[in-house]
Amino acid sequence: MVAVAAAHSAVQAAVRASRPAQRQHSANAAPQQRRRAPAARRGRLAVAATAAPPAAASPFSMVQTEEQLFGLIKAGAGNGSVPPRVVAAFHELYGNYKAAILSGASPGADEGFVARVMASVCERVLLELNPATSYTFPSHHKRILEPYDYYAFGQRYIRGLVDFQNSVLGHADRFEQIQKQLDAGENVILIANHQSEADPAVFALLLEKTFPHLAEEVNYVAGDRVVTDALCKPFSMGRNLFCVHSKKHIDDIPELKAEKMAMNRRTLKAMQTALNEGGKLLWIAPSGGRDRSIDPETDDFVPDPFDPSAVELMRALSAKAKPAAHIYPFTMFSYKIMPPPRVVEKEIGEKRIIGFSPVGISVCPELDVEAILADIPAEEKERRQAALAEAGFQAVRAEYDAMRAAIRDPAKRGEGTDYTQPWLAHPPVVLA
């Protein structure tokens, strides 16, 4: 992998410095609604959930070169529409993304592509810095495809960072089974390890050719950071999300704890409603965040243990729903595109790495919940929860090792193996 130090942290620091001091709150209005809160509430709720203006309304959509992009940014700094610190941050971020993209040499990976992608990122982040256009996520967010296609925006940004020649899809037959279960109106829960902020795009990119419905319709259980930070929000807006506040960060701002807990209750209600409808695919990381465990032999990030209470929550919600439910451990290898910090940081603005790298996703065998819990008395709830979480985690950990080996050894992937590359049967997507 070719990795370069990223400047996302500098961008986020500038974002924080440019924000007015205000409390952030959630709203449950539909994404396409655009309405101001009543005057008495404007100090409490900055803006209702709403889609940002289309790209055509912005000169950033016309950018073709690096010089044009930074000319716009410089002009914005001059008239006050771009905070000065953001200017410097985007200069550094641009160079890092450019180095990663060009190192991969994917079809269409040239300086013009980098300029167009980074112009779209700059445009979307600046919209999130503006209280008049900033988006607030509801408990259950539906991906926004118009007036601006945020799904395509996210896919485009990550596509050029993926080494498709060495990436793998594990156990395609199990993806086929999942699709059949969803088609039958049943629910599927993926309890996954979580490696990078690129995971939703990686999931969709590796499934887009063979399982497009899974790629596009999956619902992610998302933590608060990806729906509140101005740099992350545009990428999150293109995904279906159930928005929650994780235990790791719910106490970060004590005066907001009660409100965060209230939003979590609304989200649980939305999740139960969705599962009652049936035919839903949910992706959740029961570890509560990105993997931080390190393999001492390879220095790789490896899956973190699952929180038993998170796995139990999904089991209970899916069991309560009328349609049948299936729980699959799910394995992801993606950290080399955007590795997380090695320790959890409370402050937004972490230092990141960007790289061009192979990735992989794989489905483990469905958990047989009854068999796993058969010998544990019903009254021993904590023991039952721990057993189910451990079964899921051990499946993910074993599959991670096998998939990682297939990514690194061509002899362990391809026809006749569990790890295939269906995208290679199609013409490569040219970056544009």
Short mmCIF file of C-alpha atoms in Angstrom, two decimals:
data_model
loop_
_atom_site.label_atom_id
_atom_site.label_comp_id
_atom_site.label_asym_id
_atom_site.label_seq_id
_atom_site.Cartn_x
_atom_site.Cartn_y
_atom_site.Cartn_z
CA MET A 1 0.00 0.00 0.00
CA VAL A 2 1.13 3.54 -0.74
CA ALA A 3 0.04 5.71 2.18
CA VAL A 4 0.35 9.43 2.73
CA ALA A 5 -0.33 11.56 5.78
CA ALA A 6 -3.70 13.25 5.48
CA ALA A 7 -4.79 16.70 6.60
CA HIS A 8 -8.34 15.82 7.59
CA SER A 9 -7.49 16.77 11.18
CA ALA A 10 -6.44 20.25 10.10
CA VAL A 11 -9.65 20.69 8.14
CA GLN A 12 -11.70 19.59 11.14
CA ALA A 13 -9.79 21.90 13.46
CA ALA A 14 -10.53 24.80 11.14
CA VAL A 15 -14.14 23.75 10.99
CA ARG A 16 -14.39 23.83 14.77
CA ALA A 17 -12.77 27.22 14.95
CA SER A 18 -15.17 28.65 12.38
CA ARG A 19 -18.37 27.41 13.99
CA PRO A 20 -20.48 29.74 16.09
CA ALA A 21 -20.87 28.61 19.68
CA GLN A 22 -24.12 26.70 19.67
CA ARG A 23 -25.56 23.39 20.81
CA GLN A 24 -26.18 20.78 18.16
CA HIS A 25 -29.48 18.98 18.14
CA SER A 26 -31.22 16.41 16.03
CA ALA A 27 -34.34 16.87 13.96
CA ASN A 28 -36.83 14.41 12.54
CA ALA A 29 -38.12 16.36 9.57
CA ALA A 30 -38.04 14.68 6.16
CA PRO A 31 -34.77 15.27 4.23
CA GLN A 32 -36.40 17.26 1.45
CA GLN A 33 -38.18 19.67 3.82
CA ARG A 34 -36.69 23.14 4.06
CA ARG A 35 -38.18 25.14 6.92
CA ARG A 36 -36.96 27.46 9.63
CA ALA A 37 -37.64 26.67 13.26
CA PRO A 38 -39.95 29.09 15.10
CA ALA A 39 -38.14 32.19 16.28
CA ALA A 40 -38.39 31.16 19.93
CA ARG A 41 -36.50 27.96 19.16
CA ARG A 42 -33.82 29.18 16.74
CA GLY A 43 -31.19 29.43 19.43
CA ARG A 44 -31.80 25.79 20.32
CA LEU A 45 -32.28 24.18 16.93
CA ALA A 46 -30.12 25.73 14.24
CA VAL A 47 -31.78 24.16 11.22
CA ALA A 48 -34.33 21.46 10.47
CA ALA A 49 -33.31 18.34 8.55
CA THR A 50 -32.97 19.43 4.95
CA ALA A 51 -31.08 18.65 1.77
CA ALA A 52 -28.36 21.03 0.61
CA PRO A 53 -28.69 22.94 -2.70
CA PRO A 54 -27.72 21.11 -5.91
CA ALA A 55 -24.15 21.39 -7.18
CA ALA A 56 -25.26 23.37 -10.23
CA ALA A 57 -25.89 26.35 -7.97
CA SER A 58 -22.18 26.54 -7.13
CA PRO A 59 -19.12 27.57 -9.17
CA PHE A 60 -17.30 24.58 -7.65
CA SER A 61 -19.21 22.35 -10.08
CA MET A 62 -17.32 24.00 -12.95
CA VAL A 63 -13.83 23.32 -11.56
CA GLN A 64 -11.48 21.32 -13.82
CA THR A 65 -8.04 22.19 -12.47
CA GLU A 66 -6.20 22.68 -9.21
CA GLU A 67 -5.64 26.34 -10.04
CA GLN A 68 -9.35 26.94 -10.58
CA LEU A 69 -10.24 25.30 -7.26
CA PHE A 70 -7.81 27.30 -5.19
CA GLY A 71 -8.74 30.44 -7.05
CA LEU A 72 -12.31 29.96 -5.80
CA ILE A 73 -11.12 29.20 -2.29
CA LYS A 74 -8.90 32.27 -2.28
CA ALA A 75 -11.78 34.43 -3.50
CA GLY A 76 -14.00 32.96 -0.79
CA ALA A 77 -11.43 33.75 1.84
CA GLY A 78 -11.32 37.31 0.55
CA ASN A 79 -15.07 37.86 0.82
CA GLY A 80 -15.41 36.00 4.12
CA SER A 81 -17.33 32.98 2.83
CA VAL A 82 -14.39 30.63 3.44
CA PRO A 83 -12.74 30.73 6.88
CA PRO A 84 -9.00 31.52 6.47
CA ARG A 85 -7.88 28.43 8.36
CA VAL A 86 -9.92 26.23 6.05
CA VAL A 87 -7.93 27.57 3.10
CA ALA A 88 -4.63 26.25 4.48
CA ALA A 89 -6.23 22.98 5.54
CA PHE A 90 -7.64 22.27 2.09
CA HIS A 91 -4.29 23.00 0.48
CA GLU A 92 -2.73 20.20 2.55
CA LEU A 93 -5.68 17.85 2.16
CA TYR A 94 -5.63 18.34 -1.60
CA GLY A 95 -1.97 17.35 -1.85
CA ASN A 96 -2.44 14.23 0.25
CA TYR A 97 -5.48 12.98 -1.66
CA LYS A 98 -3.75 13.75 -4.95
CA ALA A 99 -0.70 11.69 -3.97
CA ALA A 100 -2.85 8.71 -2.96
CA ILE A 101 -4.97 8.78 -6.12
CA LEU A 102 -2.07 9.17 -8.53
CA SER A 103 -0.10 6.40 -6.81
CA GLY A 104 -2.90 3.96 -7.63
CA ALA A 105 -2.94 4.66 -11.35
CA SER A 106 -6.58 3.56 -11.74
CA PRO A 107 -8.18 4.34 -15.14
CA GLY A 108 -8.86 8.08 -15.20
CA ALA A 109 -6.72 8.79 -12.14
CA ASP A 110 -5.23 12.08 -13.23
CA GLU A 111 -4.89 15.57 -11.82
CA GLY A 112 -8.15 16.66 -13.40
CA PHE A 113 -10.05 13.95 -11.53
CA VAL A 114 -8.43 15.00 -8.27
CA ALA A 115 -9.40 18.64 -8.89
CA ARG A 116 -13.03 17.78 -9.63
CA VAL A 117 -13.41 15.47 -6.64
CA MET A 118 -11.80 17.87 -4.21
CA ALA A 119 -13.91 20.72 -5.55
CA SER A 120 -17.02 18.71 -4.72
CA VAL A 121 -15.68 17.97 -1.23
CA CYS A 122 -14.88 21.65 -0.65
CA GLU A 123 -18.33 22.66 -1.87
CA ARG A 124 -20.17 20.20 0.36
CA VAL A 125 -18.11 20.96 3.48
CA LEU A 126 -18.62 24.70 3.06
CA LEU A 127 -22.36 24.10 2.85
CA GLU A 128 -22.17 22.30 6.19
CA LEU A 129 -20.32 25.24 7.71
CA ASN A 130 -23.15 27.58 6.70
CA PRO A 131 -26.06 27.47 9.20
CA ALA A 132 -28.47 28.31 6.37
CA THR A 133 -27.62 25.12 4.43
CA SER A 134 -26.22 22.77 7.09
CA TYR A 135 -28.04 19.43 7.33
CA THR A 136 -29.30 17.92 10.57
CA PHE A 137 -29.82 14.17 10.61
CA PRO A 138 -33.06 12.60 11.80
CA SER A 139 -33.10 9.36 13.81
CA HIS A 140 -33.62 7.37 10.61
CA HIS A 141 -31.91 9.07 7.71
CA LYS A 142 -32.68 8.00 4.14
CA ARG A 143 -29.86 8.49 1.66
CA ILE A 144 -30.16 11.70 -0.32
CA LEU A 145 -30.04 11.27 -4.10
CA GLU A 146 -31.56 14.60 -5.10
CA PRO A 147 -31.31 17.48 -5.63
CA TYR A 148 -27.70 16.35 -5.08
CA ASP A 149 -26.58 12.70 -5.26
CA TYR A 150 -24.64 12.20 -2.05
CA TYR A 151 -24.40 8.44 -2.66
CA ALA A 152 -22.49 8.94 -5.92
CA PHE A 153 -20.42 11.65 -4.21
CA GLY A 154 -19.15 9.20 -1.57
CA GLN A 155 -18.55 6.36 -4.03
CA ARG A 156 -16.58 8.63 -6.32
CA TYR A 157 -14.30 9.85 -3.54
CA ILE A 158 -13.34 6.34 -2.36
CA ARG A 159 -13.32 4.47 -5.70
CA GLY A 160 -9.93 5.82 -6.72
CA LEU A 161 -8.39 4.63 -3.44
CA VAL A 162 -9.38 0.97 -3.91
CA ASP A 163 -6.94 -1.50 -5.49
CA PHE A 164 -9.57 -3.65 -7.19
CA GLN A 165 -6.96 -5.99 -8.71
CA ASN A 166 -6.13 -7.32 -5.25
CA SER A 167 -9.45 -6.83 -3.44
CA VAL A 168 -11.77 -9.75 -2.65
CA LEU A 169 -15.40 -10.63 -2.00
CA GLY A 170 -15.69 -13.54 0.41
CA HIS A 171 -18.35 -16.25 0.14
CA ALA A 172 -20.52 -14.84 -2.63
CA ASP A 173 -22.98 -17.69 -2.08
CA ARG A 174 -23.86 -16.26 1.32
CA PHE A 175 -24.57 -12.86 -0.20
CA GLU A 176 -26.93 -14.66 -2.58
CA GLN A 177 -28.66 -16.28 0.39
CA ILE A 178 -29.02 -12.91 2.11
CA GLN A 179 -30.59 -11.41 -1.01
CA LYS A 180 -33.12 -14.27 -1.13
CA GLN A 181 -34.01 -13.78 2.50
CA LEU A 182 -34.56 -10.06 1.97
CA ASP A 183 -36.65 -10.76 -1.14
CA ALA A 184 -38.82 -13.03 1.00
CA GLY A 185 -39.52 -10.13 3.38
CA GLU A 186 -37.18 -11.37 6.09
CA ASN A 187 -34.69 -9.20 7.97
CA VAL A 188 -30.92 -9.60 7.96
CA ILE A 189 -28.56 -8.18 10.58
CA LEU A 190 -24.84 -7.95 9.85
CA ILE A 191 -22.74 -7.72 13.03
CA ALA A 192 -19.47 -6.44 11.63
CA ASN A 193 -16.04 -5.29 12.59
CA HIS A 194 -15.48 -1.67 11.58
CA GLN A 195 -12.13 -0.59 10.16
CA SER A 196 -12.36 2.83 8.58
CA GLU A 197 -14.56 5.75 7.67
CA ALA A 198 -14.52 4.33 4.14
CA ASP A 199 -16.40 1.16 5.18
CA PRO A 200 -19.82 2.09 3.71
CA ALA A 201 -18.24 2.96 0.36
CA VAL A 202 -16.09 -0.19 0.41
CA PHE A 203 -19.18 -2.30 1.11
CA ALA A 204 -21.04 -0.73 -1.81
CA LEU A 205 -18.11 -0.72 -4.25
CA LEU A 206 -17.47 -4.44 -3.83
CA LEU A 207 -21.16 -5.31 -4.23
CA GLU A 208 -22.26 -2.87 -6.93
CA LYS A 209 -21.73 -5.28 -9.86
CA THR A 210 -23.29 -8.43 -8.43
CA PHE A 211 -25.54 -7.34 -5.56
CA PRO A 212 -26.57 -3.73 -6.27
CA HIS A 213 -29.63 -3.89 -4.02
CA LEU A 214 -27.48 -4.85 -1.03
CA ALA A 215 -24.98 -2.14 -1.92
CA GLU A 216 -27.57 0.63 -2.02
CA GLU A 217 -30.29 -0.35 0.44
CA VAL A 218 -28.27 -1.38 3.50
CA ASN A 219 -29.00 0.60 6.66
CA TYR A 220 -26.00 1.47 8.82
CA VAL A 221 -26.17 2.04 12.55
CA ALA A 222 -24.10 5.24 12.75
CA GLY A 223 -22.41 6.99 15.65
CA ASP A 224 -22.72 10.67 16.41
CA ARG A 225 -19.40 11.77 14.94
CA VAL A 226 -20.22 10.91 11.34
CA VAL A 227 -23.43 12.92 11.51
CA THR A 228 -22.16 16.02 13.31
CA ASP A 229 -18.71 16.77 11.85
CA ALA A 230 -18.79 19.03 8.80
CA LEU A 231 -16.16 16.99 6.96
CA CYS A 232 -17.92 13.66 7.54
CA LYS A 233 -21.52 14.75 7.08
CA PRO A 234 -21.61 14.97 3.26
CA PHE A 235 -20.39 11.37 3.02
CA SER A 236 -22.94 10.20 5.60
CA MET A 237 -25.79 11.93 3.76
CA GLY A 238 -25.49 9.38 0.94
CA ARG A 239 -26.16 6.40 3.23
CA ASN A 240 -29.23 5.03 4.96
CA LEU A 241 -28.53 5.53 8.66
CA PHE A 242 -30.00 4.80 12.04
CA CYS A 243 -28.31 7.52 14.09
CA VAL A 244 -27.22 6.72 17.63
CA HIS A 245 -24.88 8.13 20.23
CA SER A 246 -22.36 5.48 21.29
CA LYS A 247 -21.47 4.73 24.88
CA LYS A 248 -17.90 5.81 24.12
CA HIS A 249 -18.96 9.42 23.49
CA ILE A 250 -22.35 9.92 25.16
CA ASP A 251 -20.73 11.63 28.17
CA ASP A 252 -18.35 13.83 26.14
CA ILE A 253 -20.59 16.88 26.63
CA PRO A 254 -22.46 16.28 29.92
CA GLU A 255 -25.16 18.88 29.30
CA LEU A 256 -26.17 17.06 26.08
CA LYS A 257 -26.32 13.57 27.57
CA ALA A 258 -30.07 13.63 28.24
CA GLU A 259 -30.82 14.77 24.71
CA LYS A 260 -28.51 12.15 23.22
CA MET A 261 -30.27 9.45 25.23
CA ALA A 262 -33.63 10.73 24.01
CA MET A 263 -32.46 10.52 20.40
CA ASN A 264 -31.26 6.97 21.00
CA ARG A 265 -34.75 6.05 22.18
CA ARG A 266 -36.26 7.58 19.04
CA THR A 267 -33.78 5.65 16.92
CA LEU A 268 -34.63 2.35 18.60
CA LYS A 269 -38.29 3.00 17.88
CA ALA A 270 -37.47 3.73 14.23
CA MET A 271 -35.40 0.54 14.00
CA GLN A 272 -38.22 -1.54 15.43
CA THR A 273 -40.68 -0.01 12.98
CA ALA A 274 -38.37 -0.79 10.05
CA LEU A 275 -37.83 -4.38 11.18
CA ASN A 276 -41.57 -4.86 11.56
CA GLU A 277 -41.94 -3.88 7.89
CA GLY A 278 -39.52 -6.66 6.94
CA GLY A 279 -37.01 -7.01 4.13
CA LYS A 280 -34.45 -4.81 5.90
CA LEU A 281 -30.66 -5.18 5.86
CA LEU A 282 -28.88 -3.62 8.85
CA TRP A 283 -25.13 -3.22 9.39
CA ILE A 284 -23.88 -2.59 12.92
CA ALA A 285 -20.42 -2.57 14.53
CA PRO A 286 -20.98 -4.08 18.00
CA SER A 287 -17.48 -3.06 19.10
CA GLY A 288 -18.79 0.51 19.26
CA GLY A 289 -16.27 2.00 16.86
CA ARG A 290 -13.39 1.34 14.51
CA ASP A 291 -10.95 -1.48 15.23
CA ARG A 292 -8.02 -0.45 17.44
CA SER A 293 -6.55 -3.89 18.26
CA ILE A 294 -3.15 -4.53 16.68
CA ASP A 295 -1.76 -7.84 15.46
CA PRO A 296 1.70 -7.95 17.11
CA GLU A 297 3.15 -10.06 14.28
CA THR A 298 1.98 -7.98 11.31
CA ASP A 299 1.14 -4.61 12.92
CA ASP A 300 -2.27 -4.81 11.21
CA PHE A 301 -5.43 -3.50 12.78
CA VAL A 302 -7.60 -6.52 13.60
CA PRO A 303 -11.23 -6.83 14.78
CA ASP A 304 -12.08 -5.60 18.26
CA PRO A 305 -14.28 -7.73 20.57
CA PHE A 306 -18.02 -7.23 20.34
CA ASP A 307 -20.03 -5.55 23.09
CA PRO A 308 -22.53 -8.19 24.30
CA SER A 309 -25.20 -5.56 24.96
CA ALA A 310 -25.03 -4.33 21.34
CA VAL A 311 -25.40 -7.83 19.91
CA GLU A 312 -28.23 -8.58 22.33
CA LEU A 313 -30.03 -5.38 21.32
CA MET A 314 -30.07 -6.45 17.68
CA ARG A 315 -31.16 -9.97 18.60
CA ALA A 316 -33.99 -8.64 20.75
CA LEU A 317 -35.20 -6.10 18.19
CA SER A 318 -35.15 -8.60 15.35
CA ALA A 319 -36.81 -11.31 17.48
CA LYS A 320 -39.59 -8.91 18.46
CA ALA A 321 -40.35 -8.09 14.82
CA LYS A 322 -42.97 -10.15 13.01
CA PRO A 323 -40.81 -11.20 10.01
CA ALA A 324 -38.12 -13.83 10.44
CA ALA A 325 -34.62 -12.52 11.12
CA HIS A 326 -31.10 -13.74 10.40
CA ILE A 327 -27.90 -12.62 12.12
CA TYR A 328 -24.64 -12.94 10.20
CA PRO A 329 -21.17 -12.07 11.48
CA PHE A 330 -19.59 -9.86 8.82
CA THR A 331 -15.91 -9.19 8.17
CA MET A 332 -14.29 -6.09 6.70
CA PHE A 333 -10.70 -5.37 5.71
CA SER A 334 -10.31 -1.71 4.80
CA TYR A 335 -8.15 0.04 7.37
CA LYS A 336 -5.26 0.77 5.00
CA ILE A 337 -7.38 3.27 3.06
CA MET A 338 -8.03 5.37 6.16
CA PRO A 339 -6.54 3.89 9.34
CA PRO A 340 -8.03 5.16 12.60
CA PRO A 341 -5.92 6.55 15.45
CA ARG A 342 -4.55 3.79 17.65
CA VAL A 343 -6.42 5.20 20.63
CA VAL A 344 -9.95 6.57 20.87
CA GLU A 345 -9.97 10.37 20.78
CA LYS A 346 -12.76 12.41 22.34
CA GLU A 347 -12.06 15.54 20.32
CA ILE A 348 -13.10 15.71 16.67
CA GLY A 349 -10.08 16.40 14.51
CA GLU A 350 -7.99 13.24 14.55
CA LYS A 351 -4.91 12.80 12.39
CA ARG A 352 -5.55 10.42 9.52
CA ILE A 353 -3.73 8.48 6.85
CA ILE A 354 -5.00 8.10 3.27
CA GLY A 355 -3.77 5.27 1.07
CA PHE A 356 -4.39 3.29 -2.10
CA SER A 357 -5.01 -0.27 -0.95
CA PRO A 358 -6.85 -3.53 -1.59
CA VAL A 359 -9.92 -4.15 0.55
CA GLY A 360 -12.24 -7.04 1.31
CA ILE A 361 -15.65 -7.94 2.70
CA SER A 362 -16.99 -11.37 3.62
CA VAL A 363 -20.04 -13.01 5.21
CA CYS A 364 -19.57 -15.65 7.89
CA PRO A 365 -22.10 -18.47 8.41
CA GLU A 366 -25.40 -17.36 9.93
CA LEU A 367 -25.45 -17.57 13.71
CA ASP A 368 -27.60 -20.38 15.07
CA VAL A 369 -28.81 -18.44 18.08
CA GLU A 370 -30.80 -21.28 19.60
CA ALA A 371 -27.88 -23.68 19.42
CA ILE A 372 -25.44 -21.15 20.88
CA LEU A 373 -27.71 -20.47 23.85
CA ALA A 374 -29.15 -23.97 24.28
CA ASP A 375 -27.03 -24.94 27.29
CA ILE A 376 -27.26 -21.61 29.10
CA PRO A 377 -30.24 -21.14 31.47
CA ALA A 378 -32.62 -18.35 30.47
CA GLU A 379 -32.14 -16.59 33.81
CA GLU A 380 -28.39 -16.19 33.16
CA LYS A 381 -28.89 -13.24 30.84
CA GLU A 382 -25.38 -11.81 30.99
CA ARG A 383 -23.84 -15.19 30.25
CA ARG A 384 -26.19 -15.69 27.30
CA GLN A 385 -25.39 -12.25 25.90
CA ALA A 386 -21.65 -12.83 26.28
CA ALA A 387 -21.88 -16.22 24.55
CA LEU A 388 -23.71 -14.82 21.54
CA ALA A 389 -21.34 -11.87 21.18
CA GLU A 390 -18.30 -14.11 21.51
CA ALA A 391 -19.61 -16.51 18.86
CA GLY A 392 -20.06 -13.61 16.45
CA PHE A 393 -16.68 -12.11 17.24
CA GLN A 394 -14.77 -15.39 16.89
CA ALA A 395 -16.38 -15.99 13.50
CA VAL A 396 -15.37 -12.51 12.33
CA ARG A 397 -11.82 -12.88 13.68
CA ALA A 398 -11.26 -16.22 11.94
CA GLU A 399 -12.72 -14.95 8.67
CA TYR A 400 -10.58 -11.82 8.89
CA ASP A 401 -7.40 -13.90 8.94
CA ALA A 402 -8.54 -16.01 5.97
CA MET A 403 -9.63 -13.00 3.92
CA ARG A 404 -6.48 -11.07 4.72
CA ALA A 405 -4.44 -14.01 3.43
CA ALA A 406 -6.46 -14.08 0.20
CA ILE A 407 -5.88 -10.36 -0.33
CA ARG A 408 -2.14 -10.78 0.03
CA ASP A 409 -1.69 -14.10 -1.78
CA PRO A 410 -3.15 -14.39 -5.32
CA ALA A 411 -3.07 -18.18 -5.04
CA LYS A 412 -5.73 -18.01 -2.31
CA ARG A 413 -8.29 -16.10 -4.36
CA GLY A 414 -10.11 -16.49 -7.64
CA GLU A 415 -12.02 -19.33 -9.26
CA GLY A 416 -12.35 -22.39 -7.06
CA THR A 417 -11.78 -20.48 -3.81
CA ASP A 418 -14.04 -18.75 -1.29
CA TYR A 419 -12.67 -15.35 -2.32
CA THR A 420 -13.65 -14.02 -5.72
CA GLN A 421 -13.31 -10.80 -7.71
CA PRO A 422 -16.55 -10.46 -9.70
CA TRP A 423 -15.78 -6.87 -10.74
CA LEU A 424 -12.88 -8.11 -12.87
CA ALA A 425 -15.41 -9.66 -15.26
CA HIS A 426 -16.61 -6.13 -16.10
CA PRO A 427 -14.81 -3.22 -17.76
CA PRO A 428 -13.14 -1.09 -15.07
CA VAL A 429 -14.96 2.07 -14.05
CA VAL A 430 -13.06 5.06 -15.36
CA LEU A 431 -12.66 7.79 -12.76
CA ALA A 432 -14.34 10.97 -13.94
#
